[in-house]
């Protein structure tokens, strides 16, 4: 947005400067209205020949007493005879003393009713390019050394500027669609403030339209953010600390911006920025959006350039903030509309136009009952079907009460909440991936009942089946998270279960103190009834079990049908040497695994015993220290009474 506004103002400034120079260079000789009109006709014809397009100026007025120049009804067309630039009135005030020294110093300039239309096709030049080329050609002419150099230079200097009712249309093409962006502004003022310039912008409005339906059309569960449909309104104040040919340094002291459709509502944005053609350096950034605050000390942004083959890159210092996730519910995730638990966070970000990297991520609640340390990456941001998100969770600690509180923030059907209460303290270490229409989780979930994913887990206490203990397994879970399909099942058949399946391999468990291993299991749920099958294959027997249940809150009441299959033990073919060797190796491997598990269990027991002894010694030392302090205080009191 900024680039095209500045470019439009530069073109306008060049046109006005040329007209102004022509007018003021002969103002001593032309003091009548007829003379001013003749000069106006001369300037119009000169611009028409220079630009090779239609240029019209309705009238001009020069007040030689106050040195005010007013230009009314400027109208410039592009080479396709389309309106390109129009203004209602341009008013400038020049310094007479500097004018005598061939220096045009504009003490103030006012522009009312500027309207511009910019057309930028994807494979050809923009409609304003001919204006730049026309004035650039003069600069490229070879310098002549025959004429003596003038001691006086023609300089254009504007110290005060006011723009009212600005409207710019920018039509451009992307790979997928035609875009129509508009920029409008009620008032812009620029005035000196010491050695700096103060800029105030009121009523700034930025809109985009890709002439397609919004992405959330007929999709109520999707957020309102759509880069092809924005309507952002803003007011801001900034200081221009330095402005050079290729550099600018600004301080944004106030910015209020709101998009009522998408849900963005920034109540304050503050920052300092140093910008050149290659990069932008940000400092002391502070942003407030509804209940969310974000701040960081610095960031570096490498600006993209097709000409130099340079892509967008950025890197921030540590970002700290506090948020309530419902702030982003309307633009991005309506499911977070009730999420009102405050979260504190820290993160370092970097990336390009298609990737993002999150480092040193830390999230916690105010009561510290939820703490997360992680890092992550996002790839293929601009390609929906290739989008890849992966986060590595180094540590996540919480408890069942906090987990239930978080789950209750979502307007979704809750499953296995009673079992969740039985887990106690919860921690997780692992990773999760989000791909196109797919999510993957891997890692170790530790609870008060044991570890899920490694070692043994006391599943019986969780699902209220006390005879099942010490369960360990590897499993793949597949769930259908399509809410329309789930709602259709609920409407037609009822049901209280999720839709999906579980495949378990290499499971082991204890039932009434009898240990079972090499168990495989499958569970399939249609949303109404879950049907499962358990199978343990032995040398001479296959132990099998079928079960069904229809409510996660009463799994312990499931219907179980055990089965036993005896294999032919008398006339089966004898094992070959290779089969016998393979069986012995398998037996040896199991023995080694059992010994390793026993050793690990013993080690854990010893560590637990050592920790318990250390705590006991620490408590004993604390008691002795308290007793010593108490005896010392008692002795001091006794001596004080004796004295």
XYZ file of C-alpha atoms in Angstrom:
643
model
C 0.000 0.000 0.000
C 2.689 2.453 1.004
C 4.627 1.933 -2.249
C 1.742 2.853 -4.496
C 0.654 5.879 -2.442
C 4.231 7.216 -2.459
C 4.551 6.496 -6.199
C 1.277 8.298 -6.912
C 2.383 11.307 -4.865
C 5.779 11.343 -6.606
C 4.127 11.447 -10.047
C 1.761 14.163 -8.869
C 4.642 16.104 -7.304
C 6.661 15.943 -10.521
C 3.751 17.261 -12.577
C 3.017 20.028 -10.078
C 6.694 20.980 -9.834
C 7.017 21.357 -13.609
C 3.863 23.445 -13.799
C 4.972 25.495 -10.787
C 8.395 26.235 -12.261
C 6.819 27.395 -15.526
C 4.388 29.624 -13.661
C 6.640 31.285 -11.097
C 9.579 31.814 -13.494
C 7.593 34.529 -15.316
C 5.229 35.691 -12.588
C 6.814 39.183 -12.567
C 5.839 39.635 -16.206
C 2.351 38.168 -16.071
C 0.019 39.861 -13.644
C -3.273 39.717 -15.487
C -5.851 36.960 -15.732
C -5.374 36.772 -19.506
C -1.649 36.330 -19.032
C -2.192 33.562 -16.488
C -4.534 31.769 -18.871
C -2.009 32.021 -21.702
C 0.626 30.574 -19.367
C -1.831 27.830 -18.374
C -2.363 26.942 -22.037
C 1.399 26.864 -22.605
C 1.977 24.555 -19.605
C -0.879 22.260 -20.670
C 0.432 21.935 -24.212
C 3.956 21.309 -22.930
C 2.738 18.455 -20.697
C 0.603 17.065 -23.535
C 3.637 16.925 -25.845
C 5.857 15.553 -23.100
C 3.512 12.760 -22.026
C 1.829 12.164 -25.394
C -1.561 11.877 -23.758
C -4.453 14.112 -22.776
C -3.707 16.643 -20.027
C -6.325 19.152 -18.938
C -6.285 21.937 -16.350
C -9.520 23.856 -15.799
C -8.028 27.036 -14.364
C -5.116 28.530 -12.469
C -4.883 31.392 -10.020
C -1.717 33.148 -8.859
C -1.787 35.647 -5.978
C 1.428 37.628 -6.278
C 0.816 39.356 -2.962
C 0.821 36.187 -0.884
C 2.661 34.078 -3.463
C -0.123 31.487 -3.476
C -0.614 29.360 -6.587
C -3.903 27.472 -7.057
C -4.447 24.850 -9.724
C -8.025 23.667 -10.350
C -9.253 20.569 -12.174
C -6.073 18.700 -13.165
C -6.961 15.667 -15.337
C -4.365 13.278 -16.839
C -5.199 10.191 -18.916
C -3.023 7.156 -19.538
C -2.015 5.950 -23.014
C -5.243 3.894 -23.293
C -7.364 7.075 -22.799
C -8.445 5.948 -19.341
C -8.608 8.411 -16.407
C -5.328 8.045 -14.501
C -4.932 11.122 -12.260
C -7.425 13.790 -11.227
C -7.394 16.515 -8.577
C -9.981 19.091 -7.566
C -7.516 21.695 -6.277
C -3.792 22.036 -5.727
C -2.693 25.013 -3.641
C 0.950 25.900 -2.925
C 2.610 28.811 -1.166
C 6.155 29.725 -2.283
C 8.906 31.886 -0.783
C 9.526 35.012 -2.906
C 13.051 35.642 -1.598
C 14.197 32.077 -2.451
C 12.447 32.316 -5.807
C 14.754 35.194 -6.794
C 17.688 32.823 -6.132
C 16.200 30.183 -8.464
C 15.135 28.053 -5.541
C 11.528 26.916 -5.338
C 10.808 26.433 -1.660
C 7.177 25.538 -1.076
C 6.283 26.749 2.349
C 3.038 24.768 2.286
C 1.043 22.628 -0.125
C -2.592 21.547 -0.029
C -4.151 18.952 -2.317
C -7.904 18.311 -2.300
C -9.787 15.527 -4.034
C -7.020 13.400 -5.524
C -8.238 10.374 -7.487
C -5.881 7.914 -9.196
C -6.355 4.650 -11.073
C -3.375 2.317 -11.387
C -3.503 -0.663 -13.766
C -0.679 -3.175 -13.481
C -1.054 -6.232 -15.776
C 0.957 -9.306 -14.861
C 2.948 -9.489 -18.115
C 3.249 -5.823 -19.147
C 4.134 -2.400 -17.746
C 1.842 -0.425 -15.462
C -0.260 2.380 -16.961
C 1.804 5.065 -15.169
C 5.163 3.807 -16.434
C 5.122 6.234 -19.413
C 5.149 9.194 -16.998
C 8.270 7.866 -15.261
C 9.952 7.174 -18.617
C 9.094 10.626 -19.957
C 10.797 12.469 -17.116
C 13.587 9.921 -16.791
C 14.698 10.546 -20.393
C 15.698 14.117 -19.584
C 18.037 12.890 -16.883
C 19.721 10.469 -19.274
C 20.658 13.121 -21.850
C 24.465 13.687 -22.043
C 25.715 16.744 -20.240
C 27.165 19.545 -22.418
C 30.297 21.357 -21.334
C 29.863 24.373 -23.693
C 27.571 26.297 -21.348
C 28.976 27.695 -18.123
C 27.648 26.096 -14.958
C 25.018 28.092 -13.115
C 25.787 28.991 -9.548
C 22.097 28.756 -8.643
C 20.333 25.402 -8.406
C 16.645 24.748 -8.877
C 15.500 22.961 -5.719
C 12.008 21.791 -4.778
C 11.501 21.772 -1.022
C 8.136 21.200 0.686
C 8.044 21.829 4.433
C 4.279 21.556 5.071
C 1.801 19.317 3.296
C -1.910 18.620 3.618
C -3.858 16.042 1.591
C -7.638 15.732 1.744
C -10.004 13.145 0.294
C -7.477 10.868 -1.424
C -8.686 7.823 -3.367
C -6.425 5.400 -5.271
C -7.513 2.265 -7.166
C -4.909 -0.398 -7.894
C -5.889 -3.105 -10.387
C -3.362 -5.926 -10.707
C -3.222 -9.604 -11.630
C -1.955 -12.589 -9.658
C -1.473 -16.196 -10.718
C -5.070 -17.088 -9.834
C -7.265 -13.990 -10.110
C -7.603 -10.256 -10.778
C -7.228 -8.040 -7.717
C -8.779 -4.635 -7.134
C -7.237 -2.816 -4.155
C -8.373 0.614 -3.031
C -6.669 3.112 -0.744
C -8.585 6.094 0.576
C -7.669 8.739 3.114
C -9.707 11.542 4.637
C -6.774 13.678 5.782
C -2.974 13.582 5.829
C -0.898 16.366 7.359
C 2.884 16.791 7.396
C 4.542 19.569 9.382
C 7.963 20.251 10.927
C 8.583 19.300 14.535
C 12.067 20.462 15.444
C 14.476 18.626 13.161
C 11.818 15.993 12.398
C 8.519 15.861 10.566
C 5.231 14.898 12.213
C 2.744 13.008 10.065
C -0.906 12.458 10.999
C -3.231 10.248 8.939
C -6.970 10.133 9.639
C -9.596 7.987 7.962
C -7.225 5.650 6.139
C -9.101 2.760 4.523
C -7.605 -0.202 2.647
C -9.819 -2.697 0.818
C -9.119 -5.714 -1.398
C -11.422 -7.589 -3.743
C -10.443 -10.641 -5.818
C -13.928 -10.905 -7.363
C -14.424 -14.365 -5.837
C -16.661 -15.545 -2.971
C -15.147 -15.299 0.486
C -13.283 -18.440 1.553
C -15.734 -19.025 4.397
C -18.814 -18.710 2.160
C -21.190 -21.549 3.137
C -18.504 -22.763 5.565
C -19.519 -21.407 8.990
C -16.755 -23.298 10.810
C -14.037 -21.462 8.897
C -12.575 -18.121 9.987
C -13.371 -14.837 8.234
C -9.788 -13.955 7.272
C -9.404 -13.807 3.505
C -6.582 -11.764 1.954
C -8.805 -11.336 -1.108
C -11.484 -9.543 0.941
C -10.175 -6.997 3.442
C -11.683 -3.734 4.647
C -9.193 -2.222 7.089
C -9.694 1.241 8.593
C -6.942 3.021 10.524
C -5.763 6.254 12.117
C -2.101 6.787 12.870
C 0.586 9.242 13.916
C 4.287 8.986 13.147
C 7.526 10.954 13.198
C 9.868 11.031 10.210
C 13.252 11.144 11.944
C 15.291 11.031 8.740
C 14.531 10.889 5.045
C 17.129 10.358 2.327
C 17.179 9.261 -1.292
C 16.980 5.554 -0.471
C 16.433 5.509 3.295
C 13.810 6.575 5.780
C 13.686 6.338 9.559
C 10.312 6.644 11.267
C 8.734 6.273 14.696
C 5.127 5.074 14.740
C 3.768 6.646 17.923
C 0.102 5.658 17.548
C -1.889 3.368 15.296
C -5.475 2.180 15.640
C -6.674 -0.265 12.979
C -9.832 -2.346 12.648
C -11.424 -4.692 10.128
C -14.997 -5.262 11.248
C -15.496 -8.240 8.912
C -12.415 -10.340 9.662
C -12.339 -9.422 13.356
C -8.962 -7.681 13.511
C -9.067 -4.898 16.109
C -5.699 -3.326 16.951
C -6.108 -0.720 19.670
C -2.451 0.346 19.587
C 0.667 -0.336 17.508
C 4.015 1.322 18.244
C 7.411 0.788 16.655
C 10.557 2.356 15.253
C 11.693 1.460 11.732
C 14.732 2.098 9.570
C 13.991 1.213 5.938
C 16.129 1.161 2.806
C 15.795 -0.556 -0.557
C 17.223 -3.821 0.757
C 15.868 -4.268 4.282
C 13.778 -2.938 7.130
C 14.953 -2.962 10.746
C 12.277 -2.728 13.432
C 12.843 -1.779 17.061
C 10.757 -1.489 20.240
C 7.655 -3.061 18.710
C 4.510 -3.144 20.862
C 1.127 -4.391 19.594
C -2.221 -4.645 21.356
C -5.102 -6.586 19.800
C -8.214 -6.874 21.987
C -6.943 -8.882 25.023
C -3.629 -9.800 23.383
C -0.358 -7.902 23.862
C 2.848 -8.602 21.932
C 6.243 -6.930 22.225
C 9.792 -7.521 21.030
C 12.995 -5.503 20.919
C 14.069 -5.909 17.302
C 13.426 -7.601 13.976
C 15.149 -7.639 10.606
C 13.168 -7.981 7.375
C 14.954 -8.589 4.069
C 12.687 -7.030 1.440
C 11.885 -9.061 -1.702
C 13.147 -7.966 -5.132
C 12.325 -9.750 -8.404
C 14.994 -7.719 -10.201
C 17.755 -8.864 -7.831
C 16.289 -12.339 -7.256
C 15.813 -11.707 -3.548
C 13.065 -13.345 -1.476
C 11.410 -12.134 1.703
C 13.233 -13.166 4.890
C 12.734 -12.137 8.498
C 14.197 -12.757 11.939
C 12.951 -11.476 15.319
C 14.376 -11.223 18.783
C 12.512 -12.901 21.651
C 8.797 -12.111 21.354
C 6.897 -11.972 24.642
C 3.178 -11.622 25.070
C -0.068 -12.535 26.710
C -3.178 -13.693 24.885
C -6.686 -15.028 25.194
C -7.176 -17.293 22.190
C -10.740 -16.168 21.533
C -9.143 -12.968 20.125
C -8.266 -14.883 16.953
C -11.501 -16.902 16.827
C -13.323 -14.762 14.245
C -10.475 -14.348 11.716
C -8.899 -17.795 11.999
C -10.601 -20.364 14.260
C -14.276 -20.014 15.321
C -13.794 -23.131 17.485
C -11.779 -20.909 19.883
C -14.710 -18.545 20.418
C -15.096 -19.532 24.103
C -11.398 -19.957 24.930
C -10.919 -17.333 27.666
C -7.988 -18.779 29.655
C -5.110 -16.237 29.626
C -1.864 -17.684 28.253
C 1.617 -16.195 28.579
C 4.058 -16.993 25.800
C 7.586 -16.459 24.477
C 8.909 -17.302 21.013
C 11.626 -16.421 18.496
C 10.428 -16.320 14.887
C 12.128 -16.425 11.486
C 11.159 -17.437 7.982
C 10.444 -16.525 4.381
C 7.344 -15.871 2.296
C 6.608 -19.625 2.322
C 8.088 -20.891 5.626
C 7.987 -20.059 9.324
C 10.226 -21.270 12.145
C 9.292 -21.013 15.829
C 12.146 -21.396 18.304
C 12.355 -21.310 22.109
C 8.569 -21.564 22.427
C 7.292 -21.357 25.994
C 3.612 -21.227 27.009
C 2.152 -21.220 30.507
C -0.989 -20.308 32.399
C -0.960 -17.810 35.259
C -1.149 -20.577 37.867
C 1.712 -22.499 36.162
C -0.478 -25.626 36.001
C 0.107 -25.782 32.271
C 3.653 -25.364 30.954
C 4.860 -26.130 27.427
C 8.351 -25.898 25.896
C 8.541 -26.561 22.173
C 9.809 -25.566 18.731
C 8.248 -25.910 15.316
C 8.190 -25.271 11.583
C 5.600 -24.457 8.927
C 6.329 -25.108 5.250
C 4.484 -24.401 1.976
C 2.383 -21.591 3.422
C 1.077 -20.587 0.001
C 0.072 -24.105 -1.100
C -2.891 -25.504 0.802
C -2.478 -29.120 -0.279
C 1.260 -29.102 0.527
C 0.956 -27.260 3.854
C 3.102 -28.988 6.489
C 3.204 -28.086 10.187
C 5.434 -29.886 12.669
C 6.014 -29.040 16.320
C 8.449 -30.800 18.647
C 7.227 -30.701 22.253
C 10.250 -30.907 24.523
C 8.136 -30.757 27.659
C 4.458 -30.374 28.473
C 3.246 -30.576 32.074
C -0.306 -30.233 33.356
C -2.877 -32.148 35.402
C -6.267 -33.690 34.787
C -8.141 -30.715 36.285
C -6.416 -28.202 34.002
C -6.759 -30.511 30.989
C -10.512 -30.768 31.623
C -10.729 -26.984 31.995
C -9.043 -26.534 28.612
C -11.232 -29.146 26.878
C -14.348 -27.450 28.275
C -13.399 -24.278 26.345
C -14.387 -26.002 23.083
C -17.913 -26.478 21.763
C -17.338 -30.120 20.865
C -18.678 -33.399 22.174
C -16.538 -34.594 25.081
C -15.403 -38.208 25.219
C -13.809 -40.186 28.061
C -13.873 -37.268 30.533
C -14.273 -39.659 33.476
C -11.168 -41.538 32.354
C -9.334 -38.233 32.042
C -10.007 -37.465 35.704
C -8.311 -40.736 36.661
C -5.006 -39.846 34.957
C -3.789 -37.359 37.596
C -0.579 -35.515 36.626
C 0.047 -35.511 32.870
C 3.198 -34.814 30.867
C 4.024 -35.284 27.207
C 7.183 -35.371 25.134
C 7.044 -35.919 21.398
C 5.821 -34.229 18.236
C 2.738 -33.661 16.145
C 2.235 -32.985 12.446
C -0.603 -31.192 10.701
C -0.898 -31.985 7.002
C -3.628 -31.523 4.428
C -6.676 -33.240 5.987
C -4.452 -35.269 8.334
C -2.913 -35.042 11.798
C -0.194 -37.265 13.266
C 0.969 -37.568 16.886
C 3.945 -39.443 18.237
C 5.702 -39.458 21.591
C 5.373 -40.534 25.208
C 2.437 -39.570 27.416
C 3.247 -39.894 31.102
C 0.509 -40.006 33.730
C 0.152 -40.895 37.388
C -0.910 -44.357 36.223
C 2.195 -44.940 34.135
C 3.527 -44.245 30.668
C 1.416 -44.546 27.540
C 3.629 -45.495 24.588
C 6.531 -47.015 26.470
C 6.982 -49.271 29.507
C 3.702 -50.166 31.249
C 0.458 -48.309 31.838
C -2.211 -49.073 34.445
C -5.120 -49.040 32.003
C -7.469 -50.857 34.361
C -7.625 -47.996 36.880
C -8.273 -45.480 34.115
C -11.187 -47.373 32.502
C -12.369 -48.761 35.842
C -11.521 -52.432 35.112
C -9.317 -53.206 38.098
C -8.258 -56.714 36.950
C -6.359 -55.284 33.943
C -2.904 -53.917 34.848
C 0.480 -53.119 33.334
C -0.562 -52.533 29.731
C 1.943 -51.554 27.029
C 1.384 -51.309 23.283
C 2.079 -49.632 19.960
C -1.010 -48.353 18.197
C -2.249 -46.346 15.218
C -5.383 -44.230 15.753
C -7.592 -43.007 12.903
C -10.543 -40.702 13.633
C -13.074 -39.023 11.360
C -13.216 -35.412 12.550
C -15.771 -34.341 9.936
C -18.487 -32.685 11.995
C -21.164 -32.965 9.252
C -20.653 -36.740 8.971
C -20.651 -37.148 12.744
C -23.790 -35.007 13.066
C -25.520 -37.116 10.385
C -24.799 -40.317 12.358
C -26.034 -38.697 15.569
C -29.219 -37.561 13.846
C -30.033 -40.916 12.201
C -28.794 -43.418 14.787
C -27.909 -41.583 17.972
C -24.661 -42.759 19.515
C -22.074 -41.422 21.947
C -18.813 -42.603 20.375
C -16.282 -41.065 17.986
C -16.055 -42.507 14.464
C -12.765 -44.228 13.685
C -10.527 -47.210 14.308
C -7.538 -48.334 16.405
C -4.974 -50.959 15.392
C -2.764 -52.298 18.216
C 0.390 -54.385 17.737
C 2.903 -55.982 20.093
C 0.739 -55.361 23.148
C 1.289 -56.845 26.562
C -0.898 -56.806 29.670
C -1.687 -58.511 32.956
C -5.147 -59.865 33.798
C -5.747 -61.237 37.282
C -1.936 -61.465 37.682
C -1.606 -63.579 34.530
C 0.742 -61.966 32.024
C 0.023 -61.950 28.315
C 2.311 -60.784 25.500
C 2.395 -60.597 21.694
C -1.186 -59.390 21.665
C -2.774 -57.745 18.637
C -6.075 -55.909 18.707
C -8.430 -53.905 16.496
C -11.274 -51.594 17.462
C -13.731 -50.121 14.946
C -16.388 -47.591 15.867
C -19.238 -46.313 13.670
C -20.241 -43.688 16.237
C -22.903 -45.886 17.801
C -21.178 -49.166 18.655
C -17.490 -49.997 19.010
C -16.538 -53.559 18.096
C -13.161 -54.962 19.099
C -11.141 -58.112 18.620
C -8.103 -59.261 20.649
C -5.845 -62.083 19.472
C -2.858 -63.779 21.101
C -1.135 -66.416 18.984
C 0.769 -69.186 20.796
C 2.501 -72.345 19.658
C -0.396 -74.697 20.306
C -3.308 -72.316 21.014
C -4.827 -69.050 19.851
C -6.518 -67.039 22.608
C -9.104 -64.661 21.174
C -11.657 -62.263 22.558
C -14.454 -60.165 20.985
C -15.993 -57.212 22.795
C -18.445 -54.364 22.178
C -19.414 -51.174 24.011
C -21.471 -48.060 23.203
C -20.492 -45.533 25.860
C -17.003 -44.379 26.864
C -18.223 -43.592 30.378
C -19.101 -47.266 30.952
C -16.366 -49.185 29.156
C -16.110 -51.442 32.202
C -19.601 -52.729 31.337
C -18.569 -53.871 27.876
C -19.789 -57.198 26.543
C -16.951 -59.717 26.244
C -16.979 -63.003 24.363
C -13.763 -65.068 24.841
C -12.738 -67.811 22.399
C -9.980 -70.442 22.371
C -8.618 -72.284 19.351
C -6.462 -75.396 19.764
C -3.916 -76.160 17.074
C -3.071 -79.691 15.787
C -0.291 -80.856 18.115
C 0.137 -84.501 16.976
C 0.407 -84.680 13.215
C 1.742 -81.184 12.454
C 4.859 -81.058 10.341
C 8.132 -81.128 12.214
C 10.180 -77.939 12.230
C 13.128 -77.685 9.908
C 16.566 -76.675 11.171
C 16.009 -73.139 9.899
C 12.652 -72.857 11.661
C 14.145 -74.255 14.858
C 17.060 -71.782 14.722
C 14.633 -68.933 14.088
C 12.504 -69.982 17.061
C 15.555 -70.196 19.328
C 16.700 -66.743 18.222
C 13.259 -65.358 18.877
C 13.216 -66.951 22.328
C 16.660 -65.560 23.117
C 15.589 -62.116 21.972
C 12.539 -62.216 24.237
C 14.749 -63.315 27.139
C 17.113 -60.398 26.524
C 14.231 -57.943 26.297
C 12.817 -59.315 29.533
C 16.205 -58.976 31.265
C 16.591 -55.397 29.973
C 13.099 -54.510 31.188
C 13.846 -56.033 34.581
C 17.120 -54.137 34.824
C 15.404 -50.902 33.880
C 12.669 -51.531 36.433
C 15.280 -52.241 39.127
C 17.155 -49.095 38.198
C 13.986 -47.032 38.430
C 13.245 -48.607 41.817
C 16.698 -47.756 43.125
C 16.421 -44.179 41.841
C 13.046 -43.857 43.523
C 14.498 -45.257 46.766
C 17.473 -42.871 46.592
C 15.171 -39.918 45.953
C 13.001 -40.933 48.883
C 16.069 -41.211 51.140
C 17.281 -37.805 49.985
C 13.892 -36.241 50.762
C 13.860 -37.919 54.141
C 17.354 -36.630 54.943
C 16.376 -33.163 53.791
C 13.295 -33.170 56.020
C 15.377 -34.414 58.961
C 17.953 -31.653 58.431
C 15.162 -29.066 58.234
C 13.662 -30.367 61.521
C 17.021 -30.226 63.254
C 17.609 -26.704 61.960
C 14.186 -25.553 63.215
C 14.859 -27.203 66.574
C 18.270 -25.505 66.841
C 16.720 -22.117 66.080
C 13.997 -22.749 68.650
C 16.553 -23.765 71.339
C 18.690 -20.719 70.536
C 15.684 -18.408 70.844
C 14.720 -20.072 74.128
C 18.264 -19.689 75.515
C 18.405 -16.028 74.450
C 15.082 -15.363 76.164
C 16.323 -17.074 79.334
C 19.496 -14.978 79.419
C 17.449 -11.823 78.863
C 15.205 -12.675 81.830
C 18.226 -13.393 84.064
C 19.792 -10.034 83.178
